[in-house]
Coordinates of C-alpha atoms in Angstrom, one line a residue:
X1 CA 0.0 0.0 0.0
X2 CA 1.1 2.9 -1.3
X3 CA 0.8 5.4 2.4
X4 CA 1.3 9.4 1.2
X5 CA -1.8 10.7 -0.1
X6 CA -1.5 14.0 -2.7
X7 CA -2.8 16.8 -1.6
X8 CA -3.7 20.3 -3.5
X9 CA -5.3 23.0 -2.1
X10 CA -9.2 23.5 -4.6
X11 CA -10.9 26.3 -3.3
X12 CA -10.3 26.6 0.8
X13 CA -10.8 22.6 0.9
X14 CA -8.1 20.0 -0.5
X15 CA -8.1 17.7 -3.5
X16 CA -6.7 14.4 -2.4
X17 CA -5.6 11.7 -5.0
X18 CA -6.5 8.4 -2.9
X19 CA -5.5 4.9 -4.3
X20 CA -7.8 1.7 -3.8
X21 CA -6.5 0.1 -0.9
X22 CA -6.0 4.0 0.5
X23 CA -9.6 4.2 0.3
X24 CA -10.5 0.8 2.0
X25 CA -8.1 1.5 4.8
X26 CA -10.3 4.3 5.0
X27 CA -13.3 3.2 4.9
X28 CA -12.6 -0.4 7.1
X29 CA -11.5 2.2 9.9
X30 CA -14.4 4.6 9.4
X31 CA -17.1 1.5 9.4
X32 CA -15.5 0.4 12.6
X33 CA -15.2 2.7 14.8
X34 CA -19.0 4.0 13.4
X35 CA -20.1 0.3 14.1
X36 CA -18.8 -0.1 17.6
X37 CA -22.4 1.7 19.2
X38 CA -20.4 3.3 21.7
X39 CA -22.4 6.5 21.3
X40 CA -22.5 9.8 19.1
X41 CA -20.5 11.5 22.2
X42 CA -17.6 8.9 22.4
X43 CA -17.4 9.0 18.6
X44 CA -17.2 12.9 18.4
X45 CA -14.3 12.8 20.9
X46 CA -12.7 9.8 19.3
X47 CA -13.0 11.7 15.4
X48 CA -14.3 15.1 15.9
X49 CA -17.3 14.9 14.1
X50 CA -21.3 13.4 14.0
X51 CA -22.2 9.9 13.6
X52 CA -23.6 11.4 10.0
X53 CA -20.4 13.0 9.1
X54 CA -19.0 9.7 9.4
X55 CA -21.0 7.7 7.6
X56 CA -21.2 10.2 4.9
X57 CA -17.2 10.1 4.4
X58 CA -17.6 6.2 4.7
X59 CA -19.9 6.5 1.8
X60 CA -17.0 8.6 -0.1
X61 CA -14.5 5.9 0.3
X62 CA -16.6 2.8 -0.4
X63 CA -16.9 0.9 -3.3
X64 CA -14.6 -1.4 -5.7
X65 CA -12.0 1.3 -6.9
X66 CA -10.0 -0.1 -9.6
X67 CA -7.8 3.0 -9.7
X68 CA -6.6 5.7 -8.0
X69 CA -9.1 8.6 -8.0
X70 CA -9.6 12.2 -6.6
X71 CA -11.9 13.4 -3.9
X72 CA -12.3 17.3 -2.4
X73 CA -12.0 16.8 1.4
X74 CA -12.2 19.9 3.5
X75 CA -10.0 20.2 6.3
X76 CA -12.0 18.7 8.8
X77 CA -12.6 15.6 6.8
X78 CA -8.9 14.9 6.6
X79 CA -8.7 15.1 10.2
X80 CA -11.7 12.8 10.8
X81 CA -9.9 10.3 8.3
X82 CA -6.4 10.7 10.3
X83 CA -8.4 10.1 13.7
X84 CA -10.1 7.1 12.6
X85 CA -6.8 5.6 11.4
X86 CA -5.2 6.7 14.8
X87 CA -7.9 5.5 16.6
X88 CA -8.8 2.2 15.6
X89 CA -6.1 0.5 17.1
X90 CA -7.3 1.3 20.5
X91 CA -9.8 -1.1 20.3
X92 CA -7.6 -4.0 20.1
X93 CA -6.0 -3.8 23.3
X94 CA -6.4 -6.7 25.5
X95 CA -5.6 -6.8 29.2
X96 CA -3.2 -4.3 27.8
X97 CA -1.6 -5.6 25.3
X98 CA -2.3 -4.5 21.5
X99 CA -3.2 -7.9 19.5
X100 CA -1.5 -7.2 16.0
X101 CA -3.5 -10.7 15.0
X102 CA -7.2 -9.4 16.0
X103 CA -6.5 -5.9 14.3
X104 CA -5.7 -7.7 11.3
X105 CA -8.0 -10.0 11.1
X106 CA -10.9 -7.5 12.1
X107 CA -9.4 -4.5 9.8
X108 CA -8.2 -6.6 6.7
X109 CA -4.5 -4.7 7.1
X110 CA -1.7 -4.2 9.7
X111 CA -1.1 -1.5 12.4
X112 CA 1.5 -0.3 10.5
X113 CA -0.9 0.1 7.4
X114 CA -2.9 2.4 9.3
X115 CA -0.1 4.3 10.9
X116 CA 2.2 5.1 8.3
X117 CA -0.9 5.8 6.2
X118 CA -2.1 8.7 9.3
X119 CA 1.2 10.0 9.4
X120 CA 1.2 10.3 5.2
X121 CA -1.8 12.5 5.8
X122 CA 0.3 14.7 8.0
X123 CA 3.2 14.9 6.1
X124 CA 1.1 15.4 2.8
X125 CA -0.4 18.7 4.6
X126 CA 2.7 19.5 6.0
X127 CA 3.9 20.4 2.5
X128 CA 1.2 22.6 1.9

């Protein structure tokens, strides 16, 4: 998986060029942590955002991309996306201990998938 994203700036929002695996990263992580029913309050400290924000940029990323396509995210859509890859992992810990087999299993990549793909996000906007 490819984990920088490009970024542009289009109009005070950002044009991102997101490849297929990219987007289900996305997605798995934004379907998750939606589908965990711990409420609309723990979500919004968690992402930063509504339950319906969510599931309206888990609508953006879904689907069988073939290729690598663009999408306008504003700011605050990036962020949700970087929290939700940030915060997944969380989820997985186990009388302490992260379990690297139940993340993968569950999110359909590694840890280190979802980290380095965060932490493209940042460095993508860092070069704005």
């Amino acid at each position: 998986m490819r984990h920088r994203i490009r970024l542009e700036r289009d109009e005070g929002a950002f044009l991102a060029r997101i490849t297929p695996a990219q987007a289900a990263a996305h997605h798995r992580a934004l379907t998750f942590l939606r589908g965990r029913a711990l409420g609309a309050t723990a979500l919004a400290v968690q992402l930063g955002t509504s339950p319906e924000t969510v599931d309206a940029l888990a609508a953006r990323m879904a689907g069988a991309h073939q290729e690598s396509f663009e999408i306008r995210l504003t700011l605050g859509e990036l962020h949700v996306l970087h929290s939700a890859l940030t915060a997944t992992a969380i989820a997985f810990l186990e009388r302490g201990m992260f379990s690297e087999e139940e993340f993968y299993r569950e999110m359909n990549f590694y840890r280190e998938n979802y980290d380095s793909l965060a932490l493209g996000i940042v460095q993508a906007a860092s070069e704005m």
